[in-house]
Amino acid sequence: MDVDLRKLRYFVAVAEELHFGRAAERLHIAQPVLSRQIRALEDELKVQLFARDRRRTELTAAGEQLLADARPLLAGANALRLRVGRAARGQNSFTVGFMPGLIVTAAVRALSDRHPELTVNVVRTNWDDQVEVVRDGRVDVSYIRLPVDQSGLTVRPLMSEPRVAVLPADHRLAGKETIAIADLADEHLLQNPDAVPEWRDIATELRDGTRVAVGHFSAVEEKLEHVATGRGVTVLPLSTATFYTRPDIVHVTVRDIPPNQVCLAWEAGRRSPLIREFAALAESL
C-alpha cells in the first residue's frame, strides 16, 4: 500500500492543532473534506488515529506513532522536490547553513575558488532549525552545535569549544576567571533547560516550582537583550559570546560542564561529490 502524502499532510495538521476546524482553516479546505480524508487514511492504515468526543480530539497510540514518522517523511519529500526543481532549472548552487558565532567564510571561499561556476550561498540558522534546514532541503550542509537529533543525518565532528555564562556587566559573578555551574543554580536560564542539563538538574526554580515571568528564547540577540536588563543569564559557546560582544554584558567560563561540539551535517542518503569536497575543506580549515 502506498501512503498518500497529501493525506499525511492533512493528518499532521490535525495532530498539531488537535482540532479539525482549526486544521481545516490552516489547510484552506472545508472541514467535511478534511474529515473524509482522515477517515480514508484510517481505512487505508486499518487503525484509528484520533479519539474524539464533543469536547476534545486526542491522538491514539497509532496516531502518536504516525505523527513521529510522518514529519520526517514529509520533510524528505519536500527536500526531494526542492532538489529536483533546482536540477530541472539548471541551477548550479550549493547552500551552507551556519549557527551564530561560527565563521564559515574560509570553507565557502575555498569551494567557490575551486568551482568558479558554482554559486555558494549561506543561511543563518538557530537552535530550533539547525538540522531541519538539512532535512527540508533548504541547505546542502549545515554547521551545527550538538546536541541534536542525528537520525537520518551524516554528522562529522569539526571542533569543540568551551561554554561560558553570559551575565549582566554588574552581576555578582562578573569579573571572575571561571565559575562552576552550581554558581548559577539560583539564576533564571533564558534558554531551553535541556540545552544545559547540568543547570537543569540543580536549578532552584525547577526544583521548587518557582514561576518565572521571562521565558526561554532561541535567538541569541533576544537572550542577550534580556541578560543586559538583568532578567536572567544564558550559557553559550565561547565563539558565540565573543561574536556578540557588547559593553553591558560579560561572559565567564563555566569550568565544570562539557565543551560545545561543532559538527558538519548533511542528509545521510545524499552522495553528492560537492558535499564530500566541502566536508573535507571544512575539516582541514
Short mmCIF file of C-alpha atoms in Angstrom, two decimals:
data_model
loop_
_atom_site.label_atom_id
_atom_site.label_comp_id
_atom_site.label_asym_id
_atom_site.label_seq_id
_atom_site.Cartn_x
_atom_site.Cartn_y
_atom_site.Cartn_z
CA MET A 1 0.00 0.00 0.00
CA ASP A 2 1.31 3.47 -0.93
CA VAL A 3 0.68 6.25 1.59
CA ASP A 4 -0.79 9.43 0.09
CA LEU A 5 1.44 12.35 1.10
CA ARG A 6 -1.48 14.76 0.87
CA LYS A 7 -3.42 12.73 3.44
CA LEU A 8 -0.32 12.69 5.63
CA ARG A 9 -0.12 16.50 5.47
CA TYR A 10 -3.77 16.69 6.44
CA PHE A 11 -3.17 14.27 9.31
CA VAL A 12 -0.19 16.27 10.64
CA ALA A 13 -2.23 19.48 10.62
CA VAL A 14 -5.00 17.86 12.69
CA ALA A 15 -2.46 16.19 15.00
CA GLU A 16 -0.73 19.51 15.68
CA GLU A 17 -3.93 21.51 16.14
CA LEU A 18 -5.95 18.74 17.83
CA HIS A 19 -8.96 20.49 16.35
CA PHE A 20 -10.49 19.68 12.96
CA GLY A 21 -11.87 23.18 12.45
CA ARG A 22 -8.55 24.95 13.06
CA ALA A 23 -6.71 22.38 10.96
CA ALA A 24 -9.13 22.92 8.06
CA GLU A 25 -8.59 26.69 8.25
CA ARG A 26 -4.83 26.15 8.28
CA LEU A 27 -5.07 23.91 5.21
CA HIS A 28 -7.59 26.20 3.46
CA ILE A 29 -10.07 23.38 2.89
CA ALA A 30 -13.58 22.67 4.15
CA GLN A 31 -13.84 20.74 7.42
CA PRO A 32 -16.04 17.94 5.96
CA VAL A 33 -13.40 17.37 3.26
CA LEU A 34 -10.70 17.13 5.92
CA SER A 35 -12.75 14.69 8.00
CA ARG A 36 -13.30 12.45 4.95
CA GLN A 37 -9.59 12.44 4.14
CA ILE A 38 -8.68 11.46 7.70
CA ARG A 39 -11.26 8.65 7.68
CA ALA A 40 -9.87 7.46 4.35
CA LEU A 41 -6.35 7.43 5.80
CA GLU A 42 -7.56 5.45 8.82
CA ASP A 43 -9.26 2.96 6.48
CA GLU A 44 -6.09 2.57 4.44
CA LEU A 45 -3.92 2.03 7.51
CA LYS A 46 -6.63 -0.01 9.28
CA VAL A 47 -6.15 1.91 12.54
CA GLN A 48 -7.87 4.66 14.50
CA LEU A 49 -5.69 7.79 14.57
CA PHE A 50 -7.81 10.11 16.71
CA ALA A 51 -10.06 9.68 19.72
CA ARG A 52 -12.82 12.31 19.51
CA ASP A 53 -15.72 13.42 21.66
CA ARG A 54 -17.71 16.65 21.81
CA ARG A 55 -15.07 18.42 23.88
CA ARG A 56 -11.71 17.36 22.52
CA THR A 57 -9.66 15.50 19.94
CA GLU A 58 -6.71 13.37 21.02
CA LEU A 59 -4.17 11.20 19.27
CA THR A 60 -4.34 7.45 19.79
CA ALA A 61 -1.16 5.44 20.22
CA ALA A 62 -1.25 4.71 16.48
CA GLY A 63 -1.70 8.43 15.83
CA GLU A 64 1.30 9.32 18.00
CA GLN A 65 3.44 6.85 16.06
CA LEU A 66 2.25 8.12 12.70
CA LEU A 67 2.96 11.72 13.69
CA ALA A 68 6.53 10.81 14.68
CA ASP A 69 7.06 9.05 11.33
CA ALA A 70 5.12 11.47 9.14
CA ARG A 71 7.09 14.63 9.92
CA PRO A 72 10.48 13.40 8.62
CA LEU A 73 8.77 11.69 5.67
CA LEU A 74 7.07 14.94 4.61
CA ALA A 75 10.26 16.91 5.17
CA GLY A 76 12.14 14.42 2.99
CA ALA A 77 9.54 14.65 0.24
CA ASN A 78 9.74 18.44 0.31
CA ALA A 79 13.53 18.32 0.19
CA LEU A 80 13.35 15.96 -2.79
CA ARG A 81 11.06 18.40 -4.64
CA LEU A 82 13.42 21.30 -3.93
CA ARG A 83 16.49 19.45 -5.18
CA VAL A 84 14.77 18.07 -8.28
CA GLY A 85 13.38 21.52 -9.05
CA ARG A 86 16.82 23.09 -8.78
CA ALA A 87 18.26 20.42 -11.08
CA ALA A 88 15.48 20.93 -13.64
CA ARG A 89 16.09 24.69 -13.72
CA GLY A 90 19.77 24.09 -14.21
CA GLN A 91 20.75 26.00 -11.08
CA ASN A 92 24.33 25.39 -10.15
CA SER A 93 24.30 26.30 -6.48
CA PHE A 94 25.38 25.00 -3.10
CA THR A 95 23.98 26.25 0.22
CA VAL A 96 25.67 26.15 3.63
CA GLY A 97 23.85 26.62 6.95
CA PHE A 98 25.68 28.00 9.98
CA MET A 99 24.95 28.71 13.64
CA PRO A 100 25.61 32.12 15.26
CA GLY A 101 29.24 32.66 16.16
CA LEU A 102 30.61 30.23 13.57
CA ILE A 103 32.65 31.79 10.77
CA VAL A 104 32.34 29.70 7.59
CA THR A 105 33.92 32.16 5.15
CA ALA A 106 37.15 30.22 4.61
CA ALA A 107 35.45 26.99 3.56
CA VAL A 108 32.86 28.80 1.44
CA ARG A 109 35.56 30.80 -0.33
CA ALA A 110 37.69 27.69 -0.89
CA LEU A 111 34.77 25.86 -2.54
CA SER A 112 33.98 28.92 -4.68
CA ASP A 113 37.60 29.18 -5.79
CA ARG A 114 37.62 25.53 -6.84
CA HIS A 115 34.31 25.87 -8.72
CA PRO A 116 34.00 29.38 -10.21
CA GLU A 117 30.77 28.40 -11.97
CA LEU A 118 29.15 27.47 -8.63
CA THR A 119 27.06 29.90 -6.60
CA VAL A 120 27.72 29.19 -2.92
CA ASN A 121 25.07 30.61 -0.59
CA VAL A 122 24.93 30.76 3.22
CA VAL A 123 21.91 30.58 5.55
CA ARG A 124 21.95 31.56 9.23
CA THR A 125 20.24 29.02 11.48
CA ASN A 126 19.40 28.77 15.19
CA TRP A 127 18.99 26.08 17.84
CA ASP A 128 15.48 25.23 16.67
CA ASP A 129 16.11 24.74 12.94
CA GLN A 130 19.81 23.91 12.56
CA VAL A 131 19.09 20.36 11.38
CA GLU A 132 15.62 20.99 9.96
CA VAL A 133 17.17 23.11 7.20
CA VAL A 134 19.08 19.98 6.14
CA ARG A 135 16.07 17.70 6.31
CA ASP A 136 13.77 20.03 4.37
CA GLY A 137 16.31 20.77 1.64
CA ARG A 138 16.97 24.44 2.34
CA VAL A 139 20.70 23.76 2.70
CA ASP A 140 23.07 21.12 1.39
CA VAL A 141 25.22 21.07 4.53
CA SER A 142 24.95 22.78 7.89
CA TYR A 143 27.38 23.69 10.64
CA ILE A 144 25.59 22.53 13.78
CA ARG A 145 26.12 22.55 17.52
CA LEU A 146 25.38 19.37 19.46
CA PRO A 147 23.17 18.02 20.91
CA VAL A 148 20.71 17.45 18.04
CA ASP A 149 18.56 14.60 16.78
CA GLN A 150 21.01 12.93 14.38
CA SER A 151 18.55 10.47 12.82
CA GLY A 152 18.81 10.46 9.03
CA LEU A 153 21.94 12.61 9.07
CA THR A 154 25.63 12.16 8.48
CA VAL A 155 27.41 14.14 11.19
CA ARG A 156 31.14 14.88 11.04
CA PRO A 157 32.89 16.42 14.09
CA LEU A 158 34.89 19.58 13.38
CA MET A 159 35.89 21.19 16.70
CA SER A 160 34.95 21.75 20.32
CA GLU A 161 35.00 24.93 22.39
CA PRO A 162 34.34 25.99 26.00
CA ARG A 163 30.92 27.16 27.12
CA VAL A 164 30.54 30.40 29.03
CA ALA A 165 27.87 32.04 31.19
CA VAL A 166 26.75 35.38 29.80
CA LEU A 167 25.86 37.80 32.61
CA PRO A 168 24.95 41.47 33.11
CA ALA A 169 28.08 43.61 33.50
CA ASP A 170 27.15 44.37 37.14
CA HIS A 171 26.37 40.76 38.08
CA ARG A 172 27.85 39.35 41.30
CA LEU A 173 29.88 36.82 39.26
CA ALA A 174 31.19 39.30 36.69
CA GLY A 175 34.96 39.61 36.81
CA LYS A 176 35.64 36.03 37.94
CA GLU A 177 38.01 33.99 35.79
CA THR A 178 35.83 30.88 35.94
CA ILE A 179 32.70 29.73 37.73
CA ALA A 180 31.01 26.41 38.47
CA ILE A 181 27.58 25.57 37.11
CA ALA A 182 26.39 25.43 40.75
CA ASP A 183 27.02 29.18 40.94
CA LEU A 184 24.08 29.62 38.54
CA ALA A 185 21.64 27.40 40.43
CA ASP A 186 19.59 30.35 41.69
CA GLU A 187 19.59 32.18 38.33
CA HIS A 188 16.94 32.05 35.61
CA LEU A 189 18.20 30.49 32.36
CA LEU A 190 16.98 32.27 29.23
CA GLN A 191 17.06 29.14 27.06
CA ASN A 192 15.61 25.65 26.98
CA PRO A 193 16.89 23.92 30.14
CA ASP A 194 17.57 20.77 28.10
CA ALA A 195 20.34 22.72 26.33
CA VAL A 196 22.18 22.92 29.68
CA PRO A 197 21.23 19.72 31.51
CA GLU A 198 23.87 20.40 34.17
CA TRP A 199 21.93 23.54 35.18
CA ARG A 200 18.55 21.87 34.75
CA ASP A 201 19.46 19.20 37.30
CA ILE A 202 20.29 21.72 40.07
CA ALA A 203 18.11 24.74 39.18
CA THR A 204 16.27 26.18 42.17
CA GLU A 205 13.34 27.39 40.06
CA LEU A 206 12.79 23.92 38.60
CA ARG A 207 13.14 22.19 41.95
CA ASP A 208 10.71 24.37 43.90
CA GLY A 209 8.34 25.20 41.04
CA THR A 210 9.03 28.93 41.07
CA ARG A 211 7.22 30.66 38.21
CA VAL A 212 9.46 32.93 36.17
CA ALA A 213 7.84 35.65 34.06
CA VAL A 214 10.59 35.70 31.45
CA GLY A 215 10.52 32.66 29.20
CA HIS A 216 13.12 30.93 27.04
CA PHE A 217 14.42 32.28 23.73
CA SER A 218 16.06 30.64 20.73
CA ALA A 219 17.54 33.77 19.08
CA VAL A 220 20.87 34.85 20.55
CA GLU A 221 20.01 38.53 20.18
CA GLU A 222 16.85 38.10 22.27
CA LYS A 223 18.74 36.27 25.01
CA LEU A 224 21.39 38.97 25.23
CA GLU A 225 18.83 41.78 25.44
CA HIS A 226 17.23 40.07 28.43
CA VAL A 227 20.63 39.33 30.02
CA ALA A 228 21.59 43.00 29.72
CA THR A 229 18.42 44.07 31.54
CA GLY A 230 19.06 41.64 34.38
CA ARG A 231 16.21 39.26 33.63
CA GLY A 232 18.32 36.10 33.51
CA VAL A 233 21.52 34.50 32.25
CA THR A 234 22.41 32.28 29.32
CA VAL A 235 25.08 29.67 28.60
CA LEU A 236 26.66 29.93 25.16
CA PRO A 237 29.63 28.55 23.25
CA LEU A 238 32.64 30.87 23.59
CA SER A 239 32.68 31.86 19.90
CA THR A 240 29.04 32.95 20.06
CA ALA A 241 29.60 35.03 23.18
CA THR A 242 32.66 36.79 21.71
CA PHE A 243 30.91 37.39 18.38
CA TYR A 244 28.16 39.33 20.16
CA THR A 245 30.42 41.40 22.44
CA ARG A 246 28.69 44.43 23.97
CA PRO A 247 29.58 46.71 26.92
CA ASP A 248 26.59 45.88 29.15
CA ILE A 249 27.24 42.12 29.37
CA VAL A 250 30.21 39.90 30.22
CA HIS A 251 30.99 36.22 29.82
CA VAL A 252 32.71 33.87 32.25
CA THR A 253 33.92 30.34 31.50
CA VAL A 254 31.94 27.56 33.20
CA ARG A 255 34.68 25.16 34.17
CA ASP A 256 32.74 22.01 35.06
CA ILE A 257 30.47 21.40 32.05
CA PRO A 258 31.46 19.70 28.79
CA PRO A 259 32.58 21.83 25.84
CA ASN A 260 30.27 22.50 22.92
CA GLN A 261 30.80 20.22 19.91
CA VAL A 262 30.65 21.78 16.44
CA CYS A 263 29.92 19.40 13.55
CA LEU A 264 29.02 19.45 9.89
CA ALA A 265 25.76 17.67 9.00
CA TRP A 266 24.07 16.60 5.78
CA GLU A 267 21.35 14.18 4.76
CA ALA A 268 22.63 10.64 5.13
CA GLY A 269 21.24 9.42 1.81
CA ARG A 270 22.96 12.03 -0.33
CA ARG A 271 26.04 11.04 -2.35
CA SER A 272 26.97 14.45 -3.77
CA PRO A 273 30.66 14.89 -4.63
CA LEU A 274 30.31 18.57 -3.69
CA ILE A 275 29.20 17.64 -0.18
CA ARG A 276 32.17 15.33 0.26
CA GLU A 277 34.50 18.02 -1.07
CA PHE A 278 33.06 20.70 1.20
CA ALA A 279 33.24 18.40 4.22
CA ALA A 280 36.94 17.80 3.55
CA LEU A 281 37.53 21.55 3.26
CA ALA A 282 35.64 22.24 6.48
CA GLU A 283 37.72 19.64 8.32
CA SER A 284 41.00 20.96 7.01
CA LEU A 285 40.16 24.57 7.83
#
